[in-house]
C-alpha positions as protocol buffer text, in pm:
chain_id: "A"
residue {
  index: 1
  type: UNK
  ca { x: 0 y: 0 z: 0 }
}
residue {
  index: 2
  type: UNK
  ca { x: 137 y: 338 z: -106 }
}
residue {
  index: 3
  type: UNK
  ca { x: 172 y: 591 z: 170 }
}
residue {
  index: 4
  type: UNK
  ca { x: 315 y: 939 z: 187 }
}
residue {
  index: 5
  type: UNK
  ca { x: 318 y: 1069 z: 542 }
}
residue {
  index: 6
  type: UNK
  ca { x: 388 y: 1434 z: 615 }
}
residue {
  index: 7
  type: UNK
  ca { x: 487 y: 1597 z: 939 }
}
residue {
  index: 8
  type: UNK
  ca { x: 604 y: 1934 z: 1066 }
}
residue {
  index: 9
  type: UNK
  ca { x: 316 y: 2171 z: 998 }
}
residue {
  index: 10
  type: UNK
  ca { x: 180 y: 2411 z: 1254 }
}
residue {
  index: 11
  type: UNK
  ca { x: 136 y: 2773 z: 1357 }
}
residue {
  index: 12
  type: UNK
  ca { x: 424 y: 3018 z: 1323 }
}
residue {
  index: 13
  type: UNK
  ca { x: 460 y: 3394 z: 1340 }
}
residue {
  index: 14
  type: UNK
  ca { x: 550 y: 3597 z: 1031 }
}
residue {
  index: 15
  type: UNK
  ca { x: 923 y: 3584 z: 974 }
}
residue {
  index: 16
  type: UNK
  ca { x: 951 y: 3248 z: 1144 }
}
residue {
  index: 17
  type: UNK
  ca { x: 1055 y: 2907 z: 1013 }
}
residue {
  index: 18
  type: UNK
  ca { x: 907 y: 2561 z: 979 }
}
residue {
  index: 19
  type: UNK
  ca { x: 1039 y: 2237 z: 839 }
}
residue {
  index: 20
  type: UNK
  ca { x: 810 y: 1990 z: 667 }
}
residue {
  index: 21
  type: UNK
  ca { x: 906 y: 1627 z: 622 }
}
residue {
  index: 22
  type: UNK
  ca { x: 756 y: 1347 z: 416 }
}
residue {
  index: 23
  type: UNK
  ca { x: 836 y: 980 z: 388 }
}
residue {
  index: 24
  type: UNK
  ca { x: 708 y: 760 z: 107 }
}
residue {
  index: 25
  type: UNK
  ca { x: 655 y: 387 z: 126 }
}
residue {
  index: 26
  type: UNK
  ca { x: 499 y: 114 z: -84 }
}
residue {
  index: 27
  type: UNK
  ca { x: 586 y: 263 z: -424 }
}
residue {
  index: 28
  type: UNK
  ca { x: 713 y: -21 z: -640 }
}
residue {
  index: 29
  type: UNK
  ca { x: 839 y: 185 z: -934 }
}
residue {
  index: 30
  type: UNK
  ca { x: 1147 y: 406 z: -892 }
}
residue {
  index: 31
  type: UNK
  ca { x: 1054 y: 753 z: -774 }
}
residue {
  index: 32
  type: UNK
  ca { x: 1160 y: 1026 z: -1015 }
}
residue {
  index: 33
  type: UNK
  ca { x: 1032 y: 1344 z: -853 }
}
residue {
  index: 34
  type: UNK
  ca { x: 935 y: 1431 z: -498 }
}
residue {
  index: 35
  type: UNK
  ca { x: 807 y: 1765 z: -386 }
}
residue {
  index: 36
  type: UNK
  ca { x: 541 y: 1982 z: -232 }
}
residue {
  index: 37
  type: UNK
  ca { x: 222 y: 2149 z: -345 }
}
residue {
  index: 38
  type: UNK
  ca { x: 8 y: 2378 z: -136 }
}
residue {
  index: 39
  type: UNK
  ca { x: -351 y: 2491 z: -142 }
}
residue {
  index: 40
  type: UNK
  ca { x: -479 y: 2801 z: 33 }
}
residue {
  index: 41
  type: UNK
  ca { x: -850 y: 2853 z: 103 }
}
residue {
  index: 42
  type: UNK
  ca { x: -1033 y: 2952 z: -213 }
}
residue {
  index: 43
  type: UNK
  ca { x: -727 y: 2903 z: -432 }
}
residue {
  index: 44
  type: UNK
  ca { x: -600 y: 2638 z: -668 }
}
residue {
  index: 45
  type: UNK
  ca { x: -334 y: 2396 z: -563 }
}
residue {
  index: 46
  type: UNK
  ca { x: 10 y: 2525 z: -666 }
}
residue {
  index: 47
  type: UNK
  ca { x: 351 y: 2369 z: -693 }
}
residue {
  index: 48
  type: UNK
  ca { x: 586 y: 2497 z: -423 }
}
residue {
  index: 49
  type: UNK
  ca { x: 902 y: 2299 z: -483 }
}
residue {
  index: 50
  type: UNK
  ca { x: 1016 y: 1974 z: -638 }
}
residue {
  index: 51
  type: UNK
  ca { x: 1337 y: 1780 z: -679 }
}
residue {
  index: 52
  type: UNK
  ca { x: 1433 y: 1507 z: -923 }
}
residue {
  index: 53
  type: UNK
  ca { x: 1621 y: 1195 z: -824 }
}
residue {
  index: 54
  type: UNK
  ca { x: 1927 y: 1354 z: -985 }
}
residue {
  index: 55
  type: UNK
  ca { x: 1905 y: 1653 z: -753 }
}
residue {
  index: 56
  type: UNK
  ca { x: 1760 y: 1920 z: -981 }
}
residue {
  index: 57
  type: UNK
  ca { x: 1531 y: 2144 z: -779 }
}
residue {
  index: 58
  type: UNK
  ca { x: 1254 y: 2371 z: -895 }
}
residue {
  index: 59
  type: UNK
  ca { x: 1074 y: 2639 z: -693 }
}
residue {
  index: 60
  type: UNK
  ca { x: 776 y: 2864 z: -728 }
}
residue {
  index: 61
  type: UNK
  ca { x: 890 y: 3220 z: -777 }
}
residue {
  index: 62
  type: UNK
  ca { x: 721 y: 3334 z: -457 }
}
residue {
  index: 63
  type: UNK
  ca { x: 931 y: 3100 z: -240 }
}
residue {
  index: 64
  type: UNK
  ca { x: 1262 y: 3044 z: -419 }
}
residue {
  index: 65
  type: UNK
  ca { x: 1463 y: 3276 z: -194 }
}
residue {
  index: 66
  type: UNK
  ca { x: 1301 y: 3151 z: 127 }
}
residue {
  index: 67
  type: UNK
  ca { x: 1233 y: 2777 z: 94 }
}
residue {
  index: 68
  type: UNK
  ca { x: 1479 y: 2493 z: 45 }
}
residue {
  index: 69
  type: UNK
  ca { x: 1389 y: 2143 z: -65 }
}
residue {
  index: 70
  type: UNK
  ca { x: 1604 y: 1843 z: 16 }
}
residue {
  index: 71
  type: UNK
  ca { x: 1567 y: 1476 z: -56 }
}
residue {
  index: 72
  type: UNK
  ca { x: 1710 y: 1141 z: 44 }
}
residue {
  index: 73
  type: UNK
  ca { x: 1662 y: 901 z: -247 }
}
residue {
  index: 74
  type: UNK
  ca { x: 1759 y: 593 z: -46 }
}
residue {
  index: 75
  type: UNK
  ca { x: 1514 y: 666 z: 233 }
}
residue {
  index: 76
  type: UNK
  ca { x: 1239 y: 800 z: 3 }
}
residue {
  index: 77
  type: UNK
  ca { x: 1210 y: 1117 z: 206 }
}
residue {
  index: 78
  type: UNK
  ca { x: 1173 y: 1480 z: 111 }
}
residue {
  index: 79
  type: UNK
  ca { x: 1187 y: 1786 z: 332 }
}
residue {
  index: 80
  type: UNK
  ca { x: 1097 y: 2150 z: 288 }
}
residue {
  index: 81
  type: UNK
  ca { x: 1274 y: 2409 z: 499 }
}
residue {
  index: 82
  type: UNK
  ca { x: 1062 y: 2723 z: 505 }
}
residue {
  index: 83
  type: UNK
  ca { x: 1218 y: 3045 z: 630 }
}
residue {
  index: 84
  type: UNK
  ca { x: 1096 y: 3404 z: 642 }
}
residue {
  index: 85
  type: UNK
  ca { x: 740 y: 3283 z: 637 }
}
residue {
  index: 86
  type: UNK
  ca { x: 464 y: 3521 z: 535 }
}
residue {
  index: 87
  type: UNK
  ca { x: 92 y: 3521 z: 592 }
}
residue {
  index: 88
  type: UNK
  ca { x: 43 y: 3435 z: 226 }
}
residue {
  index: 89
  type: UNK
  ca { x: 227 y: 3107 z: 284 }
}
residue {
  index: 90
  type: UNK
  ca { x: -68 y: 2988 z: 491 }
}
residue {
  index: 91
  type: UNK
  ca { x: -205 y: 2676 z: 323 }
}
residue {
  index: 92
  type: UNK
  ca { x: -236 y: 2303 z: 342 }
}
residue {
  index: 93
  type: UNK
  ca { x: 92 y: 2157 z: 214 }
}
residue {
  index: 94
  type: UNK
  ca { x: 86 y: 1827 z: 28 }
}
residue {
  index: 95
  type: UNK
  ca { x: 380 y: 1601 z: -31 }
}
residue {
  index: 96
  type: UNK
  ca { x: 384 y: 1420 z: -364 }
}
residue {
  index: 97
  type: UNK
  ca { x: 588 y: 1168 z: -555 }
}
residue {
  index: 98
  type: UNK
  ca { x: 598 y: 1092 z: -925 }
}
residue {
  index: 99
  type: UNK
  ca { x: 740 y: 761 z: -1038 }
}
residue {
  index: 100
  type: UNK
  ca { x: 908 y: 668 z: -1365 }
}
residue {
  index: 101
  type: UNK
  ca { x: 572 y: 548 z: -1500 }
}
residue {
  index: 102
  type: UNK
  ca { x: 430 y: 899 z: -1447 }
}
residue {
  index: 103
  type: UNK
  ca { x: 206 y: 789 z: -1161 }
}
residue {
  index: 104
  type: UNK
  ca { x: 143 y: 1048 z: -891 }
}
residue {
  index: 105
  type: UNK
  ca { x: 109 y: 974 z: -523 }
}
residue {
  index: 106
  type: UNK
  ca { x: -8 y: 1217 z: -258 }
}
residue {
  index: 107
  type: UNK
  ca { x: 12 y: 1268 z: 114 }
}
residue {
  index: 108
  type: UNK
  ca { x: -284 y: 1365 z: 327 }
}
residue {
  index: 109
  type: UNK
  ca { x: -167 y: 1724 z: 374 }
}
residue {
  index: 110
  type: UNK
  ca { x: -37 y: 1923 z: 667 }
}
residue {
  index: 111
  type: UNK
  ca { x: -161 y: 2266 z: 772 }
}
residue {
  index: 112
  type: UNK
  ca { x: 79 y: 2558 z: 784 }
}
residue {
  index: 113
  type: UNK
  ca { x: -57 y: 2877 z: 939 }
}
residue {
  index: 114
  type: UNK
  ca { x: 147 y: 3197 z: 947 }
}
residue {
  index: 115
  type: UNK
  ca { x: -11 y: 3447 z: 1182 }
}
residue {
  index: 116
  type: UNK
  ca { x: 75 y: 3679 z: 1466 }
}
């Protein structure tokens, strides 16, 4: 059974930091990309950051100077270090994985709230 389990969300003040983590299990095909999407209330889900198995990272323009994605291919984990958080970063963050067969797998989501 495929599972992506996220952890690390919560409430933080503007300017603060959070680190999200995700571990994938049960995916039989090699994982090509792992990353994070987010969805704020009333908005479409958007790609935040992703990283290929070769290490190439991609970021949304709104986060590229503040967020850092990292990945452990052997352990099937991906993390998102989020610094200088803003109120507009408030959203549910979803971990995802894409395998070599172009199948997508999703975590259940973790809430990140940036508020004073």
